[in-house]
Coordinates of C-alpha atoms and ligand atoms in Angstrom, one line a residue:
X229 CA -22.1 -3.7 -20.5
X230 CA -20.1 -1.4 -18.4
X231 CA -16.2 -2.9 -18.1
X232 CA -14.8 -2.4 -14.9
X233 CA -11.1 -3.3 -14.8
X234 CA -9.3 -4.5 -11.3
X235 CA -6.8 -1.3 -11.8
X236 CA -6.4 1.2 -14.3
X237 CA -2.6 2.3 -14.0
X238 CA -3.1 3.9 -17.5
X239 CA -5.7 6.2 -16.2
X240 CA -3.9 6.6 -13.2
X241 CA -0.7 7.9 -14.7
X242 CA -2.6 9.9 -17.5
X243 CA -3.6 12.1 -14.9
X244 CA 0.0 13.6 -14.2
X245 CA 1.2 13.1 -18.3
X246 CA 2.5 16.5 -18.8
X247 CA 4.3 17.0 -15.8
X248 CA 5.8 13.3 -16.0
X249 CA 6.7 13.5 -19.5
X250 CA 8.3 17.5 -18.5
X251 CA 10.3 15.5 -15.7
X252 CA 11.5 12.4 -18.2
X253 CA 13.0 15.1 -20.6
X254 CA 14.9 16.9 -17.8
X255 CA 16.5 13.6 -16.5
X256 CA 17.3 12.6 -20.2
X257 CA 18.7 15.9 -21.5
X258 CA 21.0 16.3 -18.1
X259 CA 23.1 13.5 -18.8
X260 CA 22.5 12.2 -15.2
X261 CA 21.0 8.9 -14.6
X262 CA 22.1 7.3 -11.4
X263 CA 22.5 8.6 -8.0
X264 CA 22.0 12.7 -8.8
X265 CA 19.4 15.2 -7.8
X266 CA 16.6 13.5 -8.5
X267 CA 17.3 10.7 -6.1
X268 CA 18.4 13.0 -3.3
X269 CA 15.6 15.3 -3.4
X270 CA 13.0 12.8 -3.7
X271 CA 15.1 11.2 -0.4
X272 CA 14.2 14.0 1.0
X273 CA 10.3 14.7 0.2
X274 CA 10.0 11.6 0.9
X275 CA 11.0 11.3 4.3
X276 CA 9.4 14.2 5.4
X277 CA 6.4 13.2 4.0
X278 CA 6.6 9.9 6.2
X279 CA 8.1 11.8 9.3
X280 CA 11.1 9.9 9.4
X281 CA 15.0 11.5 9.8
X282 CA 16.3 9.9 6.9
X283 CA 14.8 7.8 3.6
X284 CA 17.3 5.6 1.2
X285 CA 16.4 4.8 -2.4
X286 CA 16.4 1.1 -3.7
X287 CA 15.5 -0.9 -6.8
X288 CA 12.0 -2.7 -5.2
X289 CA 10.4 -3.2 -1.8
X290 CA 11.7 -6.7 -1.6
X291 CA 15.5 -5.3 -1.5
X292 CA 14.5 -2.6 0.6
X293 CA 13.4 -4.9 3.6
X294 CA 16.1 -7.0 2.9
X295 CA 18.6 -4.0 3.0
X296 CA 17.3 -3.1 6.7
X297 CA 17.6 -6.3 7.6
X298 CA 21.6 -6.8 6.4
X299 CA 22.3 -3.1 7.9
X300 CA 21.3 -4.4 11.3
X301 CA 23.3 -7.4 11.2
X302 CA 26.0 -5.4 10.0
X303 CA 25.7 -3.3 13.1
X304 CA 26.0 -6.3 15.1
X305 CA 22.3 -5.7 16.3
X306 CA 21.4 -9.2 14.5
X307 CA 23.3 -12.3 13.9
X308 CA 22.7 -14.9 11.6
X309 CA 19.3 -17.3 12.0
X310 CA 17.9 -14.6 15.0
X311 CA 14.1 -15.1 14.7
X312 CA 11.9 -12.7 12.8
X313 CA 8.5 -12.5 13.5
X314 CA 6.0 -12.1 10.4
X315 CA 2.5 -12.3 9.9
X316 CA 1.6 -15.5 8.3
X317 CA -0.8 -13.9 5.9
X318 CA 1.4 -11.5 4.2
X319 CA 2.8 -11.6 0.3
X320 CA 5.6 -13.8 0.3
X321 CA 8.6 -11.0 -0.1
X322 CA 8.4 -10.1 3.6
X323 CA 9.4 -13.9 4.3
X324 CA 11.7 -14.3 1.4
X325 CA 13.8 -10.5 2.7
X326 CA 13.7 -12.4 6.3
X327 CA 15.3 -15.4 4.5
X328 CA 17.7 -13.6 1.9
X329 CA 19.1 -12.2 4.9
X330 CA 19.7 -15.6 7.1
X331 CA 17.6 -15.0 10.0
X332 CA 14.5 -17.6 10.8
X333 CA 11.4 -16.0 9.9
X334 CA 8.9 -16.9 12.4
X335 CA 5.0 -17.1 11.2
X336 CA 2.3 -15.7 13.8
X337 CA -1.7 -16.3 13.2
X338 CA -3.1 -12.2 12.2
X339 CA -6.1 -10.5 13.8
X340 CA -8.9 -12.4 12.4
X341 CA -11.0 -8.9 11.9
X342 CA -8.1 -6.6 10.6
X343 CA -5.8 -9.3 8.9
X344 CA -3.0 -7.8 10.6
X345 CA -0.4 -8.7 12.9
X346 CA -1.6 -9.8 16.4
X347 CA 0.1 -7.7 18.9
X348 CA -0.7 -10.3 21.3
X349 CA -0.3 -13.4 18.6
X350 CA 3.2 -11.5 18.3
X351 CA 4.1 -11.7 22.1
X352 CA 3.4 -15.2 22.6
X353 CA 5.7 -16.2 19.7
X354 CA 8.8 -14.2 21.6
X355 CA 11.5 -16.6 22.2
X356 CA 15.2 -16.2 23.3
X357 CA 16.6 -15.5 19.7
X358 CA 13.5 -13.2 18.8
X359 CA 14.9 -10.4 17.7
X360 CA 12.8 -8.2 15.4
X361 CA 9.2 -8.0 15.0
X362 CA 7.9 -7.0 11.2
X363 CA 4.6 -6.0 10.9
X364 CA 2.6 -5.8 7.6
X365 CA 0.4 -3.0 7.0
X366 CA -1.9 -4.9 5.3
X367 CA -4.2 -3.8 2.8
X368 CA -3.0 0.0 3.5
X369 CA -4.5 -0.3 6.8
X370 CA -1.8 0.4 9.7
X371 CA -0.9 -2.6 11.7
X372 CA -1.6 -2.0 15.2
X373 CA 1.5 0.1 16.1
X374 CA 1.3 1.3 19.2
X375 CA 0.7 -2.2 20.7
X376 CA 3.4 -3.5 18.6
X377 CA 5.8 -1.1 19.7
X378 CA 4.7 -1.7 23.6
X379 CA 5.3 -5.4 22.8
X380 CA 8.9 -5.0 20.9
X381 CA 10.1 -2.4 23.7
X382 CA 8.7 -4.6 26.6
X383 CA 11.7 -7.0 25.5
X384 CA 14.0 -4.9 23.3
X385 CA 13.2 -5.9 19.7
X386 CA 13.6 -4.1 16.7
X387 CA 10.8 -3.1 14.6
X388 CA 10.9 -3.3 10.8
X389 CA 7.9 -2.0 8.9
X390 CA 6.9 -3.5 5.7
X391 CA 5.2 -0.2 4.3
X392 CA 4.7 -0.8 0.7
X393 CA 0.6 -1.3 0.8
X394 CA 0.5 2.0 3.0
X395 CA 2.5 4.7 1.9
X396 CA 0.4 7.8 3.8
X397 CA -1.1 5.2 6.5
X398 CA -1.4 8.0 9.8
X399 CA -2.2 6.8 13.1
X400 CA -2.0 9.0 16.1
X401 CA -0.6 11.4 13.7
X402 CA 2.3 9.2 13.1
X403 CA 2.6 7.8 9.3
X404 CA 3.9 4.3 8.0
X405 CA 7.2 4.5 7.9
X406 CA 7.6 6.6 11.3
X407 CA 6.9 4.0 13.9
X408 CA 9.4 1.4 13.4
X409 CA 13.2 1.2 13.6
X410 CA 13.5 1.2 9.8
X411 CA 10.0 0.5 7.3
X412 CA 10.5 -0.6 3.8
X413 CA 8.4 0.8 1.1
X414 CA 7.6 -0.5 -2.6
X415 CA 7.3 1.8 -5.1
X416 CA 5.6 -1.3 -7.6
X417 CA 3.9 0.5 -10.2
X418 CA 0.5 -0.7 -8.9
X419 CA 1.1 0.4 -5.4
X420 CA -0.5 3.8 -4.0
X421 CA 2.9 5.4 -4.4
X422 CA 4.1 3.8 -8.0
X423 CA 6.5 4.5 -10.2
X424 CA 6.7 3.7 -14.0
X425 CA 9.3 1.0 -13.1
X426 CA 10.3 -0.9 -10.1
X427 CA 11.5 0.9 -6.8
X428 CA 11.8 1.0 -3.3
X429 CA 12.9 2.8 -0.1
X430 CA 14.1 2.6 3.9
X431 CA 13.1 5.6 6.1
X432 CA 14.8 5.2 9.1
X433 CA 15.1 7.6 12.1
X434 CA 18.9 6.4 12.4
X435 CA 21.6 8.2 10.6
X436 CA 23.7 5.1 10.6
X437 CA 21.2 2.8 9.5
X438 CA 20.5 5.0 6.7
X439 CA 23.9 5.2 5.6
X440 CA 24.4 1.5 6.2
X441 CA 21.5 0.7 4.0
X442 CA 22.8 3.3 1.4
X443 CA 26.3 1.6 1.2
X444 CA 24.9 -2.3 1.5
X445 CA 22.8 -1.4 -2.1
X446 CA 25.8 0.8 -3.8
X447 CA 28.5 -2.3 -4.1
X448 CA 29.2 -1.8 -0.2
X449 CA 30.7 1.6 -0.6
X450 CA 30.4 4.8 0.7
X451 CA 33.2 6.5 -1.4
X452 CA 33.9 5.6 -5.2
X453 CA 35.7 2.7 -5.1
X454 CA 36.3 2.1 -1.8
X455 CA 34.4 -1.1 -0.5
X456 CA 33.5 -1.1 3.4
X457 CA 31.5 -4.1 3.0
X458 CA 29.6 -6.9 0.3
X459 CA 26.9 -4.8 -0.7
X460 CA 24.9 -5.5 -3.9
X461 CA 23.3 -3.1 -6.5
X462 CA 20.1 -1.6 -5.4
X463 CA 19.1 1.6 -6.4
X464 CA 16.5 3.9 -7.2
X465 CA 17.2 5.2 -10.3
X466 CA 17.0 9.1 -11.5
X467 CA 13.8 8.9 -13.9
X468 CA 11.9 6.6 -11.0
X469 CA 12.8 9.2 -8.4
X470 CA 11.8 12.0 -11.0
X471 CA 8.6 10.4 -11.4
X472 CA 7.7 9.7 -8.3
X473 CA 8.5 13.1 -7.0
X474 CA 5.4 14.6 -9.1
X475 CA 3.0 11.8 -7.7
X476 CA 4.3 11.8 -4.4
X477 CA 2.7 15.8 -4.5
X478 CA -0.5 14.5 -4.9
X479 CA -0.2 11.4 -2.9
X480 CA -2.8 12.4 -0.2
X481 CA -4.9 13.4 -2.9
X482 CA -5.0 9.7 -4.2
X483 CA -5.4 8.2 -0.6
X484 CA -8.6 10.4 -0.3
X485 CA -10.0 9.0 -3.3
X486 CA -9.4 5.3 -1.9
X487 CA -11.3 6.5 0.7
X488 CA -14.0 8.0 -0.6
X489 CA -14.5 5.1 -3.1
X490 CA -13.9 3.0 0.2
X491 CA -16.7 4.5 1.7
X492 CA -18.9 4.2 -0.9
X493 CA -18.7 0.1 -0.8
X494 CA -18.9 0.3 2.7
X495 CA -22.1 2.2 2.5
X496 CA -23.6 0.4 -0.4
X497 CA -22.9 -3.2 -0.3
X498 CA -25.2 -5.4 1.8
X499 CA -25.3 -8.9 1.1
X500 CA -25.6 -11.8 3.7
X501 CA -22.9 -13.7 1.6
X502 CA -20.2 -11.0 1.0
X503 CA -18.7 -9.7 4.6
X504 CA -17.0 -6.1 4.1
X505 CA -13.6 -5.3 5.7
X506 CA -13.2 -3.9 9.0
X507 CA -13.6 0.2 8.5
X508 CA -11.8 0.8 12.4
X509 CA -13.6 3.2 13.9
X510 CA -15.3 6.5 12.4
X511 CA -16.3 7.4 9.1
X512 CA -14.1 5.4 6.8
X513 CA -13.9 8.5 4.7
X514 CA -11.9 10.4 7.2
X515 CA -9.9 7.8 8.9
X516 CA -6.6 8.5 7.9
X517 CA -5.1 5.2 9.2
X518 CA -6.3 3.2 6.1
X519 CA -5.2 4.4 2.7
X520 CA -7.5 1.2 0.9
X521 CA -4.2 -0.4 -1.6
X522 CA -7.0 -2.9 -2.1
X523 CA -10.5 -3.6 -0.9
X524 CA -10.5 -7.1 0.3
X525 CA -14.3 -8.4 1.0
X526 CA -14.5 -11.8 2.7
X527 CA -17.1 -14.5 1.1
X528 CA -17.4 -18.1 1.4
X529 CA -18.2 -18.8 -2.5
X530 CA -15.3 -16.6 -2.9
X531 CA -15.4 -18.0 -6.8
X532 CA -18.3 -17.9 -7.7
X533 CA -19.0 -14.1 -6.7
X534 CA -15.5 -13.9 -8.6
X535 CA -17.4 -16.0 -11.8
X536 CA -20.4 -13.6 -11.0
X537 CA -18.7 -10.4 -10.6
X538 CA -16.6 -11.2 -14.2
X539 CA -20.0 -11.7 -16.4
X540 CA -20.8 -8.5 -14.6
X541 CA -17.5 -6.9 -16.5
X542 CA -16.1 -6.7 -13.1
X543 CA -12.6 -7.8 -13.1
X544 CA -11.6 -8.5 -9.3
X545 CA -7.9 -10.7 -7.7
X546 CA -7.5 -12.8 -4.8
X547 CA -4.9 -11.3 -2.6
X548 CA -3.8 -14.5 -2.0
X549 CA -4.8 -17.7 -3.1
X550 CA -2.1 -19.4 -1.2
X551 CA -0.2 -18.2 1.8
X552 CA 3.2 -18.7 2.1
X553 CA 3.7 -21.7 4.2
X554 CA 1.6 -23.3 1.3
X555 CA 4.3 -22.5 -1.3
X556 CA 6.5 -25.2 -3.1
X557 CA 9.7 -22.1 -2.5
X558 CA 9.2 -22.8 1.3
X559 CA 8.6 -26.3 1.4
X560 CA 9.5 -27.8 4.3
X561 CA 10.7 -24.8 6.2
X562 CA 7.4 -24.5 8.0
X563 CA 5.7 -27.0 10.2
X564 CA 2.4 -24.7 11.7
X565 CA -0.9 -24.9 11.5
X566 CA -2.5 -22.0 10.5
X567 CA -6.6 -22.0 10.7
X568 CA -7.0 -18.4 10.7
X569 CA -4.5 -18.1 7.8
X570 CA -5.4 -20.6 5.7
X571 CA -9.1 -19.2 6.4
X572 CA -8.3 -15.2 4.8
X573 CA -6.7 -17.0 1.9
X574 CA -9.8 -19.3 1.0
X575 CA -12.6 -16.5 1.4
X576 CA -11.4 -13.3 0.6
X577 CA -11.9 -11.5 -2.6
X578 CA -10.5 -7.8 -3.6
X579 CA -12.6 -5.4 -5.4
X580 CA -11.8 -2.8 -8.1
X581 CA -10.4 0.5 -6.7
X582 CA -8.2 3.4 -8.1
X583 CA -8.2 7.1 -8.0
X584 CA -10.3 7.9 -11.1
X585 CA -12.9 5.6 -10.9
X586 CA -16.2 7.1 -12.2
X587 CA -19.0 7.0 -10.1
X588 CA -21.2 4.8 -12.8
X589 CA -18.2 2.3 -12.2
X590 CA -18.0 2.5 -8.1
X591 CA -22.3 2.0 -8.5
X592 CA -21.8 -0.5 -11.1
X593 CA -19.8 -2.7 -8.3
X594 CA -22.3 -2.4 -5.6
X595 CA -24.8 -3.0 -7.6
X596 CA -23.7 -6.7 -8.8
X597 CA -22.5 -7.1 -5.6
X598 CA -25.6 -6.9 -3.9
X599 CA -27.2 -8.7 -7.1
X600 CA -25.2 -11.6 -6.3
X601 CA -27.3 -14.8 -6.7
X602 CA -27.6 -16.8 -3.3
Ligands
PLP60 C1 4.7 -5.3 -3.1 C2 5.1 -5.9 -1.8 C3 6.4 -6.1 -1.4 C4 7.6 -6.2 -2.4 O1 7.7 -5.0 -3.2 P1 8.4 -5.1 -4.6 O2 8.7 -3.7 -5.0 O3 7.5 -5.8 -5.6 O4 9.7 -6.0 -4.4 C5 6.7 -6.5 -0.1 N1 5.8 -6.6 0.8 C6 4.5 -6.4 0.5 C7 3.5 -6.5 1.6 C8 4.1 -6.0 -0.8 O5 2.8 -5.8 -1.0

């Protein structure tokens, strides 16, 4: 039986062996392993690969939306407990950054359709001490941006982007990371953008912002032993940025594999049971404002097409079983009822998907799909 596995980072990374291993022996033979070249160039690349002014390197995503987060405060543009508003439906970091940083993360129901943040959900949870609005681009799909914008200018929020499903993500010829006044990005070594490690980043379109964020994760300081402020250690570290440099070259590459392997489910699955996720408009293969970090199909025997799907050799996750207004860490911190979230988190399902799938493996998937007893 063919063996399909959720994600093959092994495969994944084979494909730029040489040149990784060529990097790894440059960082180790220069003596140089924290805050060099590495780091600054792939700053660089990075943020004008996203269209942003400025990106800053951290040690994971979760630390990176915190870090935007502490850098506003620390500009005075937030004080302590202002209200945050977050999709309900997202991975739990984005709340636990909101938290970390001692402002009251506010949940908001998502688009039922895209599983992103409601523009309009969004307005209607605006209160006096709203201050930011952090949309999730779920999936790899792009949040709703320009609507979120019109909504966060309409009465002067900030917007933080939590980027690390989207890395790429392109609407109106703007990319994740671009839109907002700061967007976090993971660089999780099974995101679309991974390293061999953890990592993260801020892009940011503000120079002082950026240099905020860059002195909050280096011990506060902008000058060797000098201390402006009670930062923490978070960095990105020389072999991560090396690493990621290489695969950031052939990012766009990978996103049009997603797609194309996207497409190929979108075309070929039909079952009355297994709903597919929202493609937008246009040919999902083109449609740049989805870079498919998973493929999340909706069904309401969600376990038993995961039971059939595994005797098929198909091995699929649950992106997630339990939202985080569910979770024992937030206990009590919540009182909401949330139908529509509570709703994604019973039904939905994600499906194998990686650059370098074959095409006996992307048919193999569609093929028990649609087989799919009912
Ligand atoms: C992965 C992820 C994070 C956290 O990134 P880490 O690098 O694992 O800390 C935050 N938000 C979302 C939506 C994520 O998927």
């Amino acid at each position: 039986m063919m063996n399909v596995p959720f994600l093959d980072l092994k495969a994944i990374n084979a494909a730029y062996r040489t040149e990784l291993l060529d990097r790894l022996t440059r960082v180790v033979d220069s003596g140089w392993y924290i805050q060099g070249d590495e780091l600054a160039n792939f700053e660089k690349e990075f943020a004008a690969y996203c269209g942003a002014s400025h990106a800053v390197g951290a040690a994971n995503g979760l630390d990176a939306l915190w870090l935007a987060l502490e850098a506003w405060k620390y500009q005075g543009r937030l004080r302590p407990r202002d209200e945050v508003i977050v999709p309900a439906n997202t991975y739990i970091a984005t709340i636990l950054a909101v938290i970390r940083a001692g402002l009251t993360p506010v949940l908001v129901e998502p688009d039922p359709l895209t599983c992103n943040l409601d523009p309009e959900a969004a307005a209607r949870a605006i209160t006096p001490r709203t201050r930011v609005v952090l949309p999730v681009h779920l999936y790899g799909r792009m949040a709703d941006m320009p609507r979120i914008c019109t909504v966060a200018e309409a009465h002067r929020l900030l917007v933080l982007e939590d980027a690390a499903q989207a890395h790429g993500a392109c609407v109106d010829g703007r990319r994740a990371g671009a839109w907002g006044d700061a967007a976090a990005f993971s660089f999780y070594p099974g995101k679309n953008l991974g390293a061999l490690g953890d990592g993260g980043a801020v892009t940011t379109g503000d120079a002082d912002t950026a240099a905020v964020v860059r002195a909050l994760g280096n011990y506060g300081s902008h000058e060797k032993y000098v201390h402006e402020m009670e930062g923490v250690n978070s960095r990105l570290d020389e072999m991560q940025a090396a690493l990621l440099r290489v695969k950031l070259r052939r990012l766009d590459q990978s996103a049009m594999a997603r797609r194309r392997i996207a497409a190929a489910y979108l075309a070929g699955i039909r079952h009355p049971l297994i709903r597919l996720p929202d493609a937008g408009g246009g040919a999902p293969a083109d449609d740049v404002s989805h870079v498919w970090h998973l493929f999340v199909v909706r069904c309401q025997q969600r376990d038993a097409l995961r039971q059939w799907l595994g005797r098929q050799g198909i091995q699929t996750l649950i992106h997630y079983p339990t939202p985080p207004h569910r979770q024992r860490a937030l206990a009590g911190r919540f009182d909401v009822h949330l139908p529509i979230t509570d709703g994604i988190h019973g039904s939905v399902l994600s499906l194998p998907l990686w650059p370098g799938m074959s095409d006996e493996q992307i048919e193999h998937v569609i093929s028990a799909c649609n087989a799919f007893p009912s």
